[in-house]
Amino acid sequence: ANEDLAKERARCDFNVSEITNILDGGIERTKQRKKIESIALSNGKCCDVTPEETLGPKERYENAIRKSCLYTKIVKDQVLTLTGLEVLGSNSSVLRRTADAFFKDISPFLLHLGMFVPTIMGQGTPEQQSYWLPRALDFQIIGTYAQTELGHGTFIRGLETTATYDPDTEEFVIHSPRLTSYKWWAGGLGKTSNYCIVVAQLYTQGKCYGIHPFIVQIRDEDTHMPLPGVRVGEIGPRMGFNTADNGFLGFDHYRIPRNHMLMKNSQVLKDGTYVKVASHSKLTYGTMVFVRVMLVNEVAFNLAKAATIAVRYSAVRRQSEKISGEPEPQIIDYVTQQHKLFVCIATAHALQLSSNWLWKTFSAVLADMRGGNTENLPELHALSSCLKALSTSDSAALIEQCRLACGGHGYMLSSNLPLLYSFVTATRTYEGDYTVLLLQTARFLIKAWEQAESGNPVTPTVSYMEEAVVGNKYKWNGSAEGIIKAAYYVAAGKISSSVTSIRKRMKNGKAFEDAWELTGVQLVAAAEAHCRAVICDVYRKETVRLTANSSPNVKTVMDQLNMLYLSHWALERTGDLLRYTSTTEDDLISCQQRYEELLAAIRPNAVGLVDAFDFPDEILQSTLGAYDGRVYERLMEEALKSPLNAEPVNRSFHQYLKPLMQGKL
Amino acid sequence: ANEDLAKERARCDFNVSEITNILDGGIERTKQRKKIESIALSNGKCCDVTPEETLGPKERYENAIRKSCLYTKIVKDQVLTLTGLEVLGSNSSVLRRTADAFFKDISPFLLHLGMFVPTIMGQGTPEQQSYWLPRALDFQIIGTYAQTELGHGTFIRGLETTATYDPDTEEFVIHSPRLTSYKWWAGGLGKTSNYCIVVAQLYTQGKCYGIHPFIVQIRDEDTHMPLPGVRVGEIGPRMGFNTADNGFLGFDHYRIPRNHMLMKNSQVLKDGTYVKVASHSKLTYGTMVFVRVMLVNEVAFNLAKAATIAVRYSAVRRQSEKISGEPEPQIIDYVTQQHKLFVCIATAHALQLSSNWLWKTFSAVLADMRGGNTENLPELHALSSCLKALSTSDSAALIEQCRLACGGHGYMLSSNLPLLYSFVTATRTYEGDYTVLLLQTARFLIKAWEQAESGNPVTPTVSYMEEAVVGNKYKWNGSAEGIIKAAYYVAAGKISSSVTSIRKRMKNGKAFEDAWELTGVQLVAAAEAHCRAVICDVYRKETVRLTANSSPNVKTVMDQLNMLYLSHWALERTGDLLRYTSTTEDDLISCQQRYEELLAAIRPNAVGLVDAFDFPDEILQSTLGAYDGRVYERLMEEALKSPLNAEPVNRSFHQYLKPLMQGKL
Ligand SMILES: Cc1cc2nc3c(=O)[nH]c(=O)nc-3n(C[C@H](O)[C@H](O)[C@H](O)COP(=O)(O)OP(=O)(O)OC[C@H]3O[C@@H](n4cnc5c(N)ncnc54)[C@H](O)[C@@H]3O)c2cc1C
Ligand SMILES: Cc1cc2nc3c(=O)[nH]c(=O)nc-3n(C[C@H](O)[C@H](O)[C@H](O)COP(=O)(O)OP(=O)(O)OC[C@H]3O[C@@H](n4cnc5c(N)ncnc54)[C@H](O)[C@@H]3O)c2cc1C
């Protein structure tokens, strides 16, 4: 094992497993996670025989199916018997994370448990649930979720697939009227799934009732052949997700039974009468919020991986001379390198704790809703929208920062950093595009601002507006609470400016919607500032709460990381602070100084901090990040597996190179 | 063809080919480029038979060799007879760009003309040149450039490969003493090249004289087998460059003739005496600056491609409702989308014009040097360092912005955006890591600042310091010249702050080098600000100069783009403006307003502007960006080529999926 890493571990001054427990959500959850990991990892059957990247796309898919089936079997046979079906609820993220030991890229089964099952749970009637869920959870059928079409993603009201009810046969006729109406993107749709949730425009009794979800069988359960009237295939190579057989799907007047429409929220009766059961929009919020909480959790996990890889590698890598004649320093000793990496550790904490907190808030709102109170749902929805947007975008950017911080070797796939990026950057797009989500949040914020202006009470996450609306400028003080308050004032300032712009445009004769549209750039920035303030706030409060009983050194290092995050963002937003608070030049200079001191303070504990993420090497899958630091040996071992190295001279030499060099081509 | 695109072209109010000529560097160069393109593209022989991405890594390499050899033959047979060998000089970038019609990913020959030949030109004696160049230019041998090792990239003085002179046999013994001394990364090294420039520590008469370049034969010219004592292979899968067979290379006491050391700058005589001929460091600057100018040109070209793809797609794509019941707008009509895309067009212009300007400056400095004057070289070197850093990093970030602006479809490889990114992001690392280059620039800037402080004259690109060092704050005025001046004042302010930090640390007892190191984060930011000001300045001046005789509407739109670039960066750096100039809140508000007005003004000409980049579809290689806008049809056509779509049911169903679903696995 690498000596430098050993030294780093020796000098770490806090108890690593204490932080592991905090991040897992308690010592019991750490134990549970480790048990699940050890069952899955000790099995060994579903590992790659040759590295995935050396296979062609077809073989890669086949390998992924093999691994998915074997992993599913382990979960069914061993994990479920150990923990019960509950594992699919509270432990689903642990299972997802453990799966990363077998999949660098994405499993074709991702959408089955990630979207197919949750949609049936959220939108099926009790009877539908009792019919479909046991079959799905036992993997007798495999499903996915097809909403997006070639022509429509963001604007789902514009989907073009139709489901027309035929009372004579009591069936829906699913149809794709044109090329742009083809379903496009659903994971596992191309070759794997035999069932599928299809979102389509519902027509009955000559009227369109908007989009509704249907369970549609697309392949024969026995032969797996696409059923007549179904055209299905894979959409071709992608930046990532290349083992997930994302697919296209078109229908030619394809018939399904009436009761395959998911009818919890609205029904079509036998005679074709349309009945609305529940306030559709509010209830579907539920599934959306749930999926977003999961996503925040997942990107935090992947950012933590990237930080682990880059920090360990930076402790092993030595480069350049600081002082002529002295040994080359570990690159982690460059302050510029610390600047790139430590904010990644802090952000992984911030997002992990925010996701845990959001989960708790969500559960409370769900409980309220069961009592009939849906009042808090719009706020939660706005919050989950902007948290999803910021967490996916921050994580993607910081994973790239980790990769670039590893120099050339970060560009090797065997570092695992490029794949982490290609996965996480996709989360910026699916389940709601970044810009679109922030514009939605902005709608909520502008409404709240107007309420605050007129002296009406506002909901908790925007209560800062009540104070800010008066127009006072907040006087910066460098404490954590002071920075957070300043961040809220910045958000308020940006919201206020946006409101001013909108009103000015309306005064000049624009309609509200046009004025809104033209102010879009500012609105997105305002929503971002709001969300940043919320993350700073939640991260601070949760850090204080969760370390209340921790040992002193854990308290200290968690506080340092949190302060680092706060100062980092203050320094990234000096313009906003100067414009919307009374921060001075001297304040900024001491903030910069403080930030640089924090880098130095965290430095000796950096390796300990990433060790606390507690990734088994199997899950990390990185030549640069493995626990023992055998970086160069691993790089060479992986290189030798390249299929091009199987023979000393490639056949193309004889066919092309030699004739070219000899002037005979 | 798509109707919306036709409308866009009809409403464009300027003469597209006028701008094409400006970007190409004059009407004659446009003609020349088109001639070369038409020869290469009409040939058709070196196209892909099946899409590259559907092949396994080995087949992909073989396909790349086939295409490289055929393309080389076209160039040799047809282009050279047309234009003469000169084509390899001033037209080399045109050839490189035309090659993109055949290579989405990188050709294994890239380093042959890109580094092997230039190094012989720059560092070989006249005799060495006359021996090696004809063979290399005729492709009788194929070479690459192996500097980086597993253990060393940035710090080349730390390279571990040794070349020890043996006077008895008049040979050098090349040796790799340990794993970390293995060469790693050189393009085309793994399987393609039979020769290679190797940079190694020169030992003679018992003394080490530092790193020197050697021409080393690594494979037999007839059989292509690695020669005894040479261990060579491919380094395994990478984020991009996957057809470039980047390789590793190790030596076991491998002997080469004495005269294979490139001896223009220093020599080893027969008896082993070491003789320094020329001031090494200054002369090698030359090749480095040359390669960097080429790189700036290349990333500008790739950013222009991404902008073309995203702007055309945004004119074709319709999504969401602005006003209920109205047709969905083209997404390019969202101000947020304009905000993402128009700065990409402007940046492509800024970098293209800066690269042309740098090339002229470089030629002038070279001419000076022939006259014995090397005074301007340090300044040019500092300039090329930071321009390389900023242009590669800006282009990579903006290409990603274009990809994300295309929503899910941007994630398809067939959009070409992911590959453009993976190529351009690598340029941030090779030929000098971003951070390292900016720290080098900062050294130059701090020295210049100290000179200005003590009242000594400074060189032209830092002359702004003479005024700023007095400590006055510049009063913002929103004109182009005013914004540029403010940008220089920001740079000066950041340099001054860095100097203050360094001095403070030294006062507290730190040695200069430690104080410097600890101030690294601020120094990088200062160098970035300096370089941003230079780009703003050069872009402005070149725009004015080049459009002096243009038609009025071309003048207008070029001016708008330039102002957009300037306002964009002002708004990105509001904190700096408030801290280091006397810009006020009102100034910032009107800058924001101006920026939004510019978006609206450029909007009708956006498609015309990207058409002016004049990319044949073959070079653009994008389903989303093709000239005719047949986006959805192309996406489906490409999807159908996926090998997974060749059969309705994949064999893994029978082997794994079915047993799993039936509980029999
Ligand atoms: C890897 C991956 C996996 C996926 N998996 C699935 C899946 O399993 N099932 C499924 O159904 N879908 C899936 N999707 C599709 C995904 O949900 C969509 O890509 C996403 O909803 C964005 O929609 P779009 O691609 O149509 O982008 P568009 O909506 O076309 O957006 C393009 C651009 O227009 C802008 N824009 C659009 N509307 C507005 C507006 N109103 N205001 C301002 N700007 C706007 C956006 O900001 C963006 O810049 C997947 C996508 C990816 C990349
Ligand atoms: C696609 C690709 C193609 C390439 N092709 C070639 C080729 O053909 N021939 C060839 O010889 N090489 C090639 N290279 C190698 C390339 O030149 C090196 O990767 C590059 O020089 C960076 O060095 P490194 O990878 O060792 O990074 P390192 O120097 O190890 O840098 C790692 C990290 O340390 C930081 N760091 C290092 N030194 C300092 C310092 N003094 N101060 C502050 N921070 C520091 C860096 O900023 C970075 O964050 C290629 C690389 C790539 C990715």
mmCIF file with all atom_site columns, C-alpha atoms in Angstrom, chain B residues 91-198:
data_model
loop_
_atom_site.group_PDB
_atom_site.id
_atom_site.type_symbol
_atom_site.label_atom_id
_atom_site.label_alt_id
_atom_site.label_comp_id
_atom_site.label_asym_id
_atom_site.label_entity_id
_atom_site.label_seq_id
_atom_site.pdbx_PDB_ins_code
_atom_site.Cartn_x
_atom_site.Cartn_y
_atom_site.Cartn_z
_atom_site.occupancy
_atom_site.B_iso_or_equiv
_atom_site.pdbx_formal_charge
_atom_site.auth_seq_id
_atom_site.auth_comp_id
_atom_site.auth_asym_id
_atom_site.auth_atom_id
_atom_site.pdbx_PDB_model_num
ATOM 1   C CA . ASN B 1 91  ? -3.340  25.395 -44.638 1.00 0.00 ? 91  ASN B CA 1
ATOM 2   C CA . SER B 1 92  ? -2.651  22.776 -42.012 1.00 0.00 ? 92  SER B CA 1
ATOM 3   C CA . SER B 1 93  ? -5.599  23.938 -39.951 1.00 0.00 ? 93  SER B CA 1
ATOM 4   C CA . VAL B 1 94  ? -7.871  23.656 -43.000 1.00 0.00 ? 94  VAL B CA 1
ATOM 5   C CA . LEU B 1 95  ? -6.699  20.085 -43.540 1.00 0.00 ? 95  LEU B CA 1
ATOM 6   C CA . ARG B 1 96  ? -7.219  19.306 -39.871 1.00 0.00 ? 96  ARG B CA 1
ATOM 7   C CA . ARG B 1 97  ? -10.719 20.721 -40.028 1.00 0.00 ? 97  ARG B CA 1
ATOM 8   C CA . THR B 1 98  ? -11.583 18.898 -43.196 1.00 0.00 ? 98  THR B CA 1
ATOM 9   C CA . ALA B 1 99  ? -10.441 15.672 -41.582 1.00 0.00 ? 99  ALA B CA 1
ATOM 10  C CA . ASP B 1 100 ? -13.329 16.076 -39.153 1.00 0.00 ? 100 ASP B CA 1
ATOM 11  C CA . ALA B 1 101 ? -15.609 14.928 -41.953 1.00 0.00 ? 101 ALA B CA 1
ATOM 12  C CA . PHE B 1 102 ? -14.110 11.474 -41.516 1.00 0.00 ? 102 PHE B CA 1
ATOM 13  C CA . PHE B 1 103 ? -13.203 11.405 -37.846 1.00 0.00 ? 103 PHE B CA 1
ATOM 14  C CA . LYS B 1 104 ? -15.708 12.147 -35.147 1.00 0.00 ? 104 LYS B CA 1
ATOM 15  C CA . ASP B 1 105 ? -13.053 11.011 -32.741 1.00 0.00 ? 105 ASP B CA 1
ATOM 16  C CA . ILE B 1 106 ? -9.326  11.624 -33.287 1.00 0.00 ? 106 ILE B CA 1
ATOM 17  C CA . SER B 1 107 ? -7.146  10.139 -36.035 1.00 0.00 ? 107 SER B CA 1
ATOM 18  C CA . PRO B 1 108 ? -4.135  8.043  -34.954 1.00 0.00 ? 108 PRO B CA 1
ATOM 19  C CA . PHE B 1 109 ? -2.043  10.252 -37.272 1.00 0.00 ? 109 PHE B CA 1
ATOM 20  C CA . LEU B 1 110 ? -2.791  13.467 -35.376 1.00 0.00 ? 110 LEU B CA 1
ATOM 21  C CA . LEU B 1 111 ? 0.566   13.615 -33.610 1.00 0.00 ? 111 LEU B CA 1
ATOM 22  C CA . HIS B 1 112 ? 2.565   12.819 -36.724 1.00 0.00 ? 112 HIS B CA 1
ATOM 23  C CA . LEU B 1 113 ? 1.944   16.169 -38.388 1.00 0.00 ? 113 LEU B CA 1
ATOM 24  C CA . GLY B 1 114 ? 0.949   17.896 -35.156 1.00 0.00 ? 114 GLY B CA 1
ATOM 25  C CA . MET B 1 115 ? 4.038   17.176 -33.038 1.00 0.00 ? 115 MET B CA 1
ATOM 26  C CA . PHE B 1 116 ? 6.556   14.773 -34.633 1.00 0.00 ? 116 PHE B CA 1
ATOM 27  C CA . VAL B 1 117 ? 7.216   16.920 -37.697 1.00 0.00 ? 117 VAL B CA 1
ATOM 28  C CA . PRO B 1 118 ? 7.184   20.297 -35.870 1.00 0.00 ? 118 PRO B CA 1
ATOM 29  C CA . THR B 1 119 ? 9.642   19.009 -33.258 1.00 0.00 ? 119 THR B CA 1
ATOM 30  C CA . ILE B 1 120 ? 12.105  17.884 -35.936 1.00 0.00 ? 120 ILE B CA 1
ATOM 31  C CA . MET B 1 121 ? 11.661  21.265 -37.603 1.00 0.00 ? 121 MET B CA 1
ATOM 32  C CA . GLY B 1 122 ? 12.186  23.117 -34.356 1.00 0.00 ? 122 GLY B CA 1
ATOM 33  C CA . GLN B 1 123 ? 14.923  21.057 -32.762 1.00 0.00 ? 123 GLN B CA 1
ATOM 34  C CA . GLY B 1 124 ? 16.734  19.160 -35.505 1.00 0.00 ? 124 GLY B CA 1
ATOM 35  C CA . THR B 1 125 ? 19.949  20.348 -37.160 1.00 0.00 ? 125 THR B CA 1
ATOM 36  C CA . PRO B 1 126 ? 19.750  21.107 -40.899 1.00 0.00 ? 126 PRO B CA 1
ATOM 37  C CA . GLU B 1 127 ? 21.270  17.680 -41.663 1.00 0.00 ? 127 GLU B CA 1
ATOM 38  C CA . GLN B 1 128 ? 18.774  15.960 -39.363 1.00 0.00 ? 128 GLN B CA 1
ATOM 39  C CA . GLN B 1 129 ? 15.947  17.860 -41.004 1.00 0.00 ? 129 GLN B CA 1
ATOM 40  C CA . SER B 1 130 ? 17.025  16.919 -44.479 1.00 0.00 ? 130 SER B CA 1
ATOM 41  C CA . TYR B 1 131 ? 17.268  13.281 -43.452 1.00 0.00 ? 131 TYR B CA 1
ATOM 42  C CA . TRP B 1 132 ? 14.013  12.959 -41.511 1.00 0.00 ? 132 TRP B CA 1
ATOM 43  C CA . LEU B 1 133 ? 11.568  15.486 -42.930 1.00 0.00 ? 133 LEU B CA 1
ATOM 44  C CA . PRO B 1 134 ? 11.192  14.097 -46.468 1.00 0.00 ? 134 PRO B CA 1
ATOM 45  C CA . ARG B 1 135 ? 10.542  10.627 -45.108 1.00 0.00 ? 135 ARG B CA 1
ATOM 46  C CA . ALA B 1 136 ? 8.072   11.929 -42.540 1.00 0.00 ? 136 ALA B CA 1
ATOM 47  C CA . LEU B 1 137 ? 6.215   14.252 -44.900 1.00 0.00 ? 137 LEU B CA 1
ATOM 48  C CA . ASP B 1 138 ? 5.908   11.441 -47.418 1.00 0.00 ? 138 ASP B CA 1
ATOM 49  C CA . PHE B 1 139 ? 4.551   9.139  -44.689 1.00 0.00 ? 139 PHE B CA 1
ATOM 50  C CA . GLN B 1 140 ? 7.323   6.593  -45.248 1.00 0.00 ? 140 GLN B CA 1
ATOM 51  C CA . ILE B 1 141 ? 7.555   6.599  -41.475 1.00 0.00 ? 141 ILE B CA 1
ATOM 52  C CA . ILE B 1 142 ? 4.932   7.575  -38.927 1.00 0.00 ? 142 ILE B CA 1
ATOM 53  C CA . GLY B 1 143 ? 5.949   9.226  -35.697 1.00 0.00 ? 143 GLY B CA 1
ATOM 54  C CA . THR B 1 144 ? 4.590   10.592 -32.474 1.00 0.00 ? 144 THR B CA 1
ATOM 55  C CA . TYR B 1 145 ? 5.743   12.595 -29.463 1.00 0.00 ? 145 TYR B CA 1
ATOM 56  C CA . ALA B 1 146 ? 6.299   10.837 -26.116 1.00 0.00 ? 146 ALA B CA 1
ATOM 57  C CA . GLN B 1 147 ? 7.080   13.218 -23.308 1.00 0.00 ? 147 GLN B CA 1
ATOM 58  C CA . THR B 1 148 ? 4.608   12.503 -20.509 1.00 0.00 ? 148 THR B CA 1
ATOM 59  C CA . GLU B 1 149 ? 5.258   9.475  -18.288 1.00 0.00 ? 149 GLU B CA 1
ATOM 60  C CA . LEU B 1 150 ? 3.024   7.620  -15.872 1.00 0.00 ? 150 LEU B CA 1
ATOM 61  C CA . GLY B 1 151 ? 4.660   9.599  -13.071 1.00 0.00 ? 151 GLY B CA 1
ATOM 62  C CA . HIS B 1 152 ? 5.239   12.998 -14.683 1.00 0.00 ? 152 HIS B CA 1
ATOM 63  C CA . GLY B 1 153 ? 3.217   15.346 -16.839 1.00 0.00 ? 153 GLY B CA 1
ATOM 64  C CA . THR B 1 154 ? 3.418   18.947 -15.717 1.00 0.00 ? 154 THR B CA 1
ATOM 65  C CA . PHE B 1 155 ? 6.869   18.706 -14.219 1.00 0.00 ? 155 PHE B CA 1
ATOM 66  C CA . ILE B 1 156 ? 8.937   17.645 -17.184 1.00 0.00 ? 156 ILE B CA 1
ATOM 67  C CA . ARG B 1 157 ? 12.226  18.239 -15.408 1.00 0.00 ? 157 ARG B CA 1
ATOM 68  C CA . GLY B 1 158 ? 11.192  15.254 -13.285 1.00 0.00 ? 158 GLY B CA 1
ATOM 69  C CA . LEU B 1 159 ? 10.952  12.805 -16.209 1.00 0.00 ? 159 LEU B CA 1
ATOM 70  C CA . GLU B 1 160 ? 12.613  9.483  -15.351 1.00 0.00 ? 160 GLU B CA 1
ATOM 71  C CA . THR B 1 161 ? 13.481  7.905  -18.703 1.00 0.00 ? 161 THR B CA 1
ATOM 72  C CA . THR B 1 162 ? 17.252  8.025  -19.180 1.00 0.00 ? 162 THR B CA 1
ATOM 73  C CA . ALA B 1 163 ? 19.436  8.322  -22.289 1.00 0.00 ? 163 ALA B CA 1
ATOM 74  C CA . THR B 1 164 ? 23.000  7.447  -21.346 1.00 0.00 ? 164 THR B CA 1
ATOM 75  C CA . TYR B 1 165 ? 25.731  8.017  -23.879 1.00 0.00 ? 165 TYR B CA 1
ATOM 76  C CA . ASP B 1 166 ? 28.133  5.147  -24.582 1.00 0.00 ? 166 ASP B CA 1
ATOM 77  C CA . PRO B 1 167 ? 31.223  6.517  -26.373 1.00 0.00 ? 167 PRO B CA 1
ATOM 78  C CA . ASP B 1 168 ? 32.498  3.023  -27.162 1.00 0.00 ? 168 ASP B CA 1
ATOM 79  C CA . THR B 1 169 ? 29.686  2.310  -29.579 1.00 0.00 ? 169 THR B CA 1
ATOM 80  C CA . GLU B 1 170 ? 28.664  5.944  -30.122 1.00 0.00 ? 170 GLU B CA 1
ATOM 81  C CA . GLU B 1 171 ? 25.153  5.141  -29.025 1.00 0.00 ? 171 GLU B CA 1
ATOM 82  C CA . PHE B 1 172 ? 22.643  6.292  -26.482 1.00 0.00 ? 172 PHE B CA 1
ATOM 83  C CA . VAL B 1 173 ? 21.169  3.696  -24.179 1.00 0.00 ? 173 VAL B CA 1
ATOM 84  C CA . ILE B 1 174 ? 17.529  4.511  -23.559 1.00 0.00 ? 174 ILE B CA 1
ATOM 85  C CA . HIS B 1 175 ? 16.149  3.002  -20.382 1.00 0.00 ? 175 HIS B CA 1
ATOM 86  C CA . SER B 1 176 ? 13.042  2.992  -18.215 1.00 0.00 ? 176 SER B CA 1
ATOM 87  C CA . PRO B 1 177 ? 14.241  2.431  -14.666 1.00 0.00 ? 177 PRO B CA 1
ATOM 88  C CA . ARG B 1 178 ? 10.819  1.900  -13.072 1.00 0.00 ? 178 ARG B CA 1
ATOM 89  C CA . LEU B 1 179 ? 7.081   1.706  -13.712 1.00 0.00 ? 179 LEU B CA 1
ATOM 90  C CA . THR B 1 180 ? 6.498   5.453  -13.256 1.00 0.00 ? 180 THR B CA 1
ATOM 91  C CA . SER B 1 181 ? 9.074   6.165  -15.965 1.00 0.00 ? 181 SER B CA 1
ATOM 92  C CA . TYR B 1 182 ? 6.969   4.480  -18.639 1.00 0.00 ? 182 TYR B CA 1
ATOM 93  C CA . LYS B 1 183 ? 5.890   6.899  -21.348 1.00 0.00 ? 183 LYS B CA 1
ATOM 94  C CA . TRP B 1 184 ? 2.119   7.269  -21.253 1.00 0.00 ? 184 TRP B CA 1
ATOM 95  C CA . TRP B 1 185 ? -0.407  9.102  -23.401 1.00 0.00 ? 185 TRP B CA 1
ATOM 96  C CA . ALA B 1 186 ? 1.329   9.801  -26.720 1.00 0.00 ? 186 ALA B CA 1
ATOM 97  C CA . GLY B 1 187 ? -1.295  9.683  -29.511 1.00 0.00 ? 187 GLY B CA 1
ATOM 98  C CA . GLY B 1 188 ? -0.737  6.991  -32.147 1.00 0.00 ? 188 GLY B CA 1
ATOM 99  C CA . LEU B 1 189 ? 1.940   5.350  -30.023 1.00 0.00 ? 189 LEU B CA 1
ATOM 100 C CA . GLY B 1 190 ? 0.106   2.185  -29.048 1.00 0.00 ? 190 GLY B CA 1
ATOM 101 C CA . LYS B 1 191 ? -0.149  0.400  -32.401 1.00 0.00 ? 191 LYS B CA 1
ATOM 102 C CA . THR B 1 192 ? 0.429   2.881  -35.218 1.00 0.00 ? 192 THR B CA 1
ATOM 103 C CA . SER B 1 193 ? 3.766   4.698  -35.054 1.00 0.00 ? 193 SER B CA 1
ATOM 104 C CA . ASN B 1 194 ? 7.081   3.126  -35.912 1.00 0.00 ? 194 ASN B CA 1
ATOM 105 C CA . TYR B 1 195 ? 9.083   6.166  -34.807 1.00 0.00 ? 195 TYR B CA 1
ATOM 106 C CA . CYS B 1 196 ? 8.778   8.400  -31.826 1.00 0.00 ? 196 CYS B CA 1
ATOM 107 C CA . ILE B 1 197 ? 10.302  11.498 -30.277 1.00 0.00 ? 197 ILE B CA 1
ATOM 108 C CA . VAL B 1 198 ? 11.297  10.435 -26.766 1.00 0.00 ? 198 VAL B CA 1
#
